[in-house]
Amino acid sequence: MVAKDSCRIAGQYQKDQKELQEFLGDAYNNYNLVIALENGNSVESRIVRDRFQKLCEQNGYEKVVFHSLRHLSTGYKLKMTNGDVKSVQGDTGHAEAEMVTDVYSEM
């Protein structure tokens, strides 16, 4: 299942980030990013896209657009909060609650 594998991979990635942060000390730029370069700096979107596609290929997953994970996450958050649009809007960083209701109304 992709969701379980995604959680496992993300958990390992977070562990690796923490180890790098401890190793590099002040040289690590901690911006609390989910995906970051080895020094903590942000990653260009094309690099994220290319690495994500490579990850999917290496693990035999169907090809998906990286941004679709945001949609998947938002959908799960709406289900977990019983449709609390305002809290999901804030959690996902959508500027307007209408964006959440317009895009995810089928949930």
Short mmCIF file of N, CA and C in Angstrom, two decimals:
data_model
loop_
_atom_site.label_atom_id
_atom_site.label_comp_id
_atom_site.label_asym_id
_atom_site.label_seq_id
_atom_site.Cartn_x
_atom_site.Cartn_y
_atom_site.Cartn_z
N MET A 1 0.84 -1.18 0.00
CA MET A 1 0.00 0.00 0.00
C MET A 1 0.89 1.24 0.00
N VAL A 2 0.58 2.17 -0.86
CA VAL A 2 1.40 3.37 -1.01
C VAL A 2 1.42 4.20 0.26
N ALA A 3 0.30 4.35 0.93
CA ALA A 3 0.24 5.21 2.13
C ALA A 3 1.19 4.70 3.22
N LYS A 4 1.21 3.41 3.49
CA LYS A 4 2.10 2.85 4.51
C LYS A 4 3.55 3.01 4.09
N ASP A 5 3.84 2.73 2.83
CA ASP A 5 5.20 2.89 2.33
C ASP A 5 5.64 4.35 2.39
N SER A 6 4.74 5.25 2.05
CA SER A 6 5.06 6.68 2.11
C SER A 6 5.39 7.11 3.53
N CYS A 7 4.63 6.63 4.48
CA CYS A 7 4.89 6.96 5.89
C CYS A 7 6.24 6.40 6.34
N ARG A 8 6.53 5.18 5.93
CA ARG A 8 7.80 4.57 6.30
C ARG A 8 8.97 5.33 5.71
N ILE A 9 8.86 5.68 4.44
CA ILE A 9 9.93 6.41 3.76
C ILE A 9 10.09 7.81 4.36
N ALA A 10 8.98 8.49 4.62
CA ALA A 10 9.05 9.82 5.22
C ALA A 10 9.66 9.76 6.61
N GLY A 11 9.32 8.74 7.37
CA GLY A 11 9.89 8.59 8.71
C GLY A 11 11.39 8.37 8.66
N GLN A 12 11.84 7.56 7.72
CA GLN A 12 13.28 7.34 7.56
C GLN A 12 13.98 8.62 7.12
N TYR A 13 13.33 9.35 6.21
CA TYR A 13 13.91 10.60 5.73
C TYR A 13 14.05 11.60 6.87
N GLN A 14 13.04 11.67 7.73
CA GLN A 14 13.09 12.58 8.87
C GLN A 14 14.22 12.18 9.83
N LYS A 15 14.38 10.90 10.03
CA LYS A 15 15.47 10.41 10.89
C LYS A 15 16.82 10.80 10.30
N ASP A 16 16.97 10.60 9.00
CA ASP A 16 18.22 10.97 8.32
C ASP A 16 18.49 12.46 8.43
N GLN A 17 17.43 13.28 8.29
CA GLN A 17 17.59 14.73 8.42
C GLN A 17 18.10 15.10 9.81
N LYS A 18 17.53 14.49 10.84
CA LYS A 18 17.94 14.78 12.21
C LYS A 18 19.41 14.41 12.43
N GLU A 19 19.81 13.28 11.87
CA GLU A 19 21.21 12.86 12.00
C GLU A 19 22.14 13.85 11.31
N LEU A 20 21.75 14.32 10.12
CA LEU A 20 22.55 15.32 9.42
C LEU A 20 22.63 16.62 10.22
N GLN A 21 21.49 17.01 10.78
CA GLN A 21 21.44 18.24 11.57
C GLN A 21 22.39 18.14 12.78
N GLU A 22 22.38 17.01 13.45
CA GLU A 22 23.28 16.82 14.59
C GLU A 22 24.74 16.81 14.15
N PHE A 23 25.01 16.16 13.03
CA PHE A 23 26.38 16.07 12.53
C PHE A 23 26.91 17.43 12.09
N LEU A 24 26.08 18.20 11.37
CA LEU A 24 26.52 19.49 10.83
C LEU A 24 26.43 20.64 11.84
N GLY A 25 25.64 20.46 12.87
CA GLY A 25 25.51 21.51 13.88
C GLY A 25 25.03 22.83 13.30
N ASP A 26 25.78 23.90 13.55
CA ASP A 26 25.39 25.24 13.09
C ASP A 26 25.43 25.38 11.57
N ALA A 27 26.09 24.48 10.88
CA ALA A 27 26.17 24.54 9.42
C ALA A 27 24.86 24.05 8.78
N TYR A 28 23.99 23.42 9.57
CA TYR A 28 22.70 22.94 9.06
C TYR A 28 21.69 24.06 9.20
N ASN A 29 21.02 24.42 8.12
CA ASN A 29 20.01 25.47 8.12
C ASN A 29 18.64 24.84 8.33
N ASN A 30 18.15 24.89 9.56
CA ASN A 30 16.90 24.22 9.89
C ASN A 30 15.71 25.14 9.64
N TYR A 31 15.03 24.91 8.51
CA TYR A 31 13.84 25.67 8.16
C TYR A 31 12.57 24.83 8.36
N ASN A 32 12.72 23.69 9.03
CA ASN A 32 11.60 22.76 9.26
C ASN A 32 10.93 22.33 7.96
N LEU A 33 11.73 22.05 6.95
CA LEU A 33 11.21 21.60 5.67
C LEU A 33 11.03 20.08 5.67
N VAL A 34 10.01 19.62 4.99
CA VAL A 34 9.80 18.19 4.86
C VAL A 34 10.86 17.60 3.94
N ILE A 35 11.14 18.29 2.87
CA ILE A 35 12.16 17.86 1.92
C ILE A 35 13.19 18.97 1.82
N ALA A 36 14.44 18.63 2.09
CA ALA A 36 15.50 19.63 2.10
C ALA A 36 16.79 19.03 1.55
N LEU A 37 17.69 19.92 1.17
CA LEU A 37 19.03 19.49 0.79
C LEU A 37 19.76 19.01 2.03
N GLU A 38 20.92 18.42 1.84
CA GLU A 38 21.69 17.86 2.95
C GLU A 38 22.03 18.90 4.02
N ASN A 39 22.12 20.18 3.63
CA ASN A 39 22.44 21.24 4.60
C ASN A 39 21.19 21.92 5.15
N GLY A 40 20.01 21.42 4.80
CA GLY A 40 18.76 21.97 5.31
C GLY A 40 18.10 22.99 4.41
N ASN A 41 18.79 23.46 3.39
CA ASN A 41 18.22 24.45 2.49
C ASN A 41 17.11 23.84 1.64
N SER A 42 16.26 24.70 1.08
CA SER A 42 15.15 24.23 0.26
C SER A 42 15.65 23.64 -1.05
N VAL A 43 14.81 22.81 -1.64
CA VAL A 43 15.13 22.10 -2.87
C VAL A 43 14.28 22.67 -3.99
N GLU A 44 14.87 22.83 -5.17
CA GLU A 44 14.10 23.29 -6.33
C GLU A 44 13.02 22.26 -6.66
N SER A 45 11.87 22.74 -7.10
CA SER A 45 10.74 21.85 -7.37
C SER A 45 11.07 20.81 -8.43
N ARG A 46 11.89 21.14 -9.41
CA ARG A 46 12.23 20.16 -10.45
C ARG A 46 13.02 18.99 -9.85
N ILE A 47 13.85 19.28 -8.85
CA ILE A 47 14.62 18.21 -8.21
C ILE A 47 13.69 17.29 -7.42
N VAL A 48 12.73 17.90 -6.72
CA VAL A 48 11.74 17.10 -5.97
C VAL A 48 10.96 16.22 -6.95
N ARG A 49 10.51 16.82 -8.04
CA ARG A 49 9.74 16.08 -9.03
C ARG A 49 10.54 14.91 -9.59
N ASP A 50 11.79 15.16 -9.98
CA ASP A 50 12.62 14.11 -10.58
C ASP A 50 12.93 13.00 -9.58
N ARG A 51 13.25 13.37 -8.35
CA ARG A 51 13.57 12.35 -7.33
C ARG A 51 12.33 11.54 -6.96
N PHE A 52 11.18 12.21 -6.92
CA PHE A 52 9.94 11.51 -6.60
C PHE A 52 9.62 10.49 -7.69
N GLN A 53 9.78 10.88 -8.95
CA GLN A 53 9.52 9.95 -10.05
C GLN A 53 10.48 8.77 -9.99
N LYS A 54 11.73 9.03 -9.66
CA LYS A 54 12.72 7.96 -9.55
C LYS A 54 12.34 7.01 -8.41
N LEU A 55 11.89 7.56 -7.29
CA LEU A 55 11.44 6.76 -6.16
C LEU A 55 10.28 5.86 -6.56
N CYS A 56 9.33 6.41 -7.29
CA CYS A 56 8.18 5.62 -7.75
C CYS A 56 8.64 4.50 -8.66
N GLU A 57 9.54 4.80 -9.59
CA GLU A 57 10.04 3.79 -10.52
C GLU A 57 10.79 2.68 -9.78
N GLN A 58 11.64 3.06 -8.83
CA GLN A 58 12.45 2.08 -8.10
C GLN A 58 11.60 1.14 -7.25
N ASN A 59 10.42 1.61 -6.82
CA ASN A 59 9.58 0.81 -5.95
C ASN A 59 8.37 0.22 -6.66
N GLY A 60 8.31 0.41 -7.97
CA GLY A 60 7.23 -0.18 -8.75
C GLY A 60 5.87 0.49 -8.56
N TYR A 61 5.89 1.76 -8.13
CA TYR A 61 4.62 2.49 -7.97
C TYR A 61 4.23 3.12 -9.30
N GLU A 62 2.94 3.33 -9.46
CA GLU A 62 2.51 4.04 -10.65
C GLU A 62 3.02 5.48 -10.57
N LYS A 63 3.23 6.08 -11.72
CA LYS A 63 3.72 7.46 -11.74
C LYS A 63 2.59 8.40 -11.34
N VAL A 64 2.90 9.27 -10.40
CA VAL A 64 1.96 10.29 -9.97
C VAL A 64 2.70 11.62 -9.87
N VAL A 65 1.96 12.69 -9.93
CA VAL A 65 2.53 14.02 -9.78
C VAL A 65 2.74 14.27 -8.28
N PHE A 66 3.90 14.77 -7.92
CA PHE A 66 4.23 14.98 -6.51
C PHE A 66 3.16 15.81 -5.80
N HIS A 67 2.64 16.84 -6.47
CA HIS A 67 1.64 17.71 -5.86
C HIS A 67 0.37 16.95 -5.48
N SER A 68 0.14 15.81 -6.13
CA SER A 68 -1.06 15.03 -5.81
C SER A 68 -1.02 14.53 -4.37
N LEU A 69 0.19 14.41 -3.79
CA LEU A 69 0.28 14.01 -2.39
C LEU A 69 -0.36 15.06 -1.48
N ARG A 70 -0.28 16.33 -1.87
CA ARG A 70 -0.94 17.38 -1.09
C ARG A 70 -2.45 17.17 -1.12
N HIS A 71 -2.97 16.83 -2.28
CA HIS A 71 -4.41 16.58 -2.40
C HIS A 71 -4.81 15.37 -1.56
N LEU A 72 -4.01 14.33 -1.62
CA LEU A 72 -4.28 13.13 -0.83
C LEU A 72 -4.28 13.46 0.66
N SER A 73 -3.29 14.20 1.10
CA SER A 73 -3.18 14.59 2.51
C SER A 73 -4.37 15.44 2.94
N THR A 74 -4.76 16.39 2.11
CA THR A 74 -5.89 17.25 2.46
C THR A 74 -7.17 16.44 2.56
N GLY A 75 -7.35 15.50 1.64
CA GLY A 75 -8.53 14.64 1.69
C GLY A 75 -8.59 13.83 2.97
N TYR A 76 -7.45 13.24 3.37
CA TYR A 76 -7.40 12.48 4.61
C TYR A 76 -7.69 13.38 5.82
N LYS A 77 -7.13 14.58 5.82
CA LYS A 77 -7.36 15.50 6.94
C LYS A 77 -8.82 15.87 7.05
N LEU A 78 -9.48 16.06 5.92
CA LEU A 78 -10.92 16.37 5.97
C LEU A 78 -11.70 15.19 6.56
N LYS A 79 -11.34 13.98 6.17
CA LYS A 79 -12.03 12.81 6.72
C LYS A 79 -11.76 12.66 8.21
N MET A 80 -10.50 12.88 8.62
CA MET A 80 -10.14 12.71 10.03
C MET A 80 -10.77 13.77 10.93
N THR A 81 -11.07 14.95 10.38
CA THR A 81 -11.66 16.02 11.19
C THR A 81 -13.17 16.13 10.97
N ASN A 82 -13.73 15.11 10.31
CA ASN A 82 -15.17 15.12 10.01
C ASN A 82 -15.59 16.37 9.24
N GLY A 83 -14.74 16.78 8.31
CA GLY A 83 -15.08 17.89 7.43
C GLY A 83 -14.83 19.27 8.01
N ASP A 84 -13.96 19.39 8.99
CA ASP A 84 -13.64 20.70 9.58
C ASP A 84 -12.78 21.50 8.61
N VAL A 85 -13.44 22.19 7.70
CA VAL A 85 -12.76 22.89 6.61
C VAL A 85 -11.80 23.94 7.14
N LYS A 86 -12.18 24.68 8.15
CA LYS A 86 -11.35 25.77 8.66
C LYS A 86 -10.03 25.24 9.24
N SER A 87 -10.07 24.16 10.00
CA SER A 87 -8.83 23.64 10.56
C SER A 87 -7.95 23.03 9.47
N VAL A 88 -8.57 22.37 8.51
CA VAL A 88 -7.80 21.79 7.41
C VAL A 88 -7.19 22.90 6.55
N GLN A 89 -7.94 23.96 6.34
CA GLN A 89 -7.43 25.09 5.57
C GLN A 89 -6.17 25.65 6.21
N GLY A 90 -6.20 25.85 7.51
CA GLY A 90 -5.03 26.38 8.21
C GLY A 90 -3.88 25.41 8.20
N ASP A 91 -4.17 24.14 8.37
CA ASP A 91 -3.13 23.12 8.44
C ASP A 91 -2.44 22.92 7.09
N THR A 92 -3.18 23.06 6.02
CA THR A 92 -2.62 22.82 4.69
C THR A 92 -2.05 24.08 4.05
N GLY A 93 -2.29 25.22 4.65
CA GLY A 93 -1.73 26.46 4.12
C GLY A 93 -2.54 27.08 3.00
N HIS A 94 -3.76 26.61 2.79
CA HIS A 94 -4.61 27.25 1.79
C HIS A 94 -5.04 28.62 2.32
N ALA A 95 -4.93 29.63 1.49
CA ALA A 95 -5.25 31.00 1.92
C ALA A 95 -6.73 31.17 2.21
N GLU A 96 -7.56 30.49 1.48
CA GLU A 96 -9.01 30.65 1.61
C GLU A 96 -9.69 29.31 1.86
N ALA A 97 -10.67 29.32 2.76
CA ALA A 97 -11.44 28.10 3.03
C ALA A 97 -12.18 27.66 1.78
N GLU A 98 -12.56 28.61 0.94
CA GLU A 98 -13.29 28.28 -0.29
C GLU A 98 -12.45 27.38 -1.20
N MET A 99 -11.14 27.54 -1.16
CA MET A 99 -10.28 26.69 -1.97
C MET A 99 -10.44 25.23 -1.55
N VAL A 100 -10.51 25.01 -0.26
CA VAL A 100 -10.68 23.65 0.26
C VAL A 100 -12.06 23.12 -0.13
N THR A 101 -13.09 23.93 0.07
CA THR A 101 -14.44 23.45 -0.24
C THR A 101 -14.65 23.25 -1.73
N ASP A 102 -14.07 24.11 -2.56
CA ASP A 102 -14.24 23.98 -4.01
C ASP A 102 -13.54 22.74 -4.54
N VAL A 103 -12.32 22.51 -4.10
CA VAL A 103 -11.52 21.41 -4.64
C VAL A 103 -11.91 20.07 -4.01
N TYR A 104 -12.27 20.07 -2.72
CA TYR A 104 -12.48 18.82 -2.01
C TYR A 104 -13.93 18.59 -1.61
N SER A 105 -14.87 19.23 -2.27
CA SER A 105 -16.29 19.12 -1.91
C SER A 105 -16.82 17.70 -2.06
N GLU A 106 -16.21 16.89 -2.92
CA GLU A 106 -16.68 15.53 -3.12
C GLU A 106 -16.34 14.61 -1.96
N MET A 107 -15.48 15.06 -1.06
CA MET A 107 -15.08 14.25 0.07
C MET A 107 -16.21 14.24 1.06
#
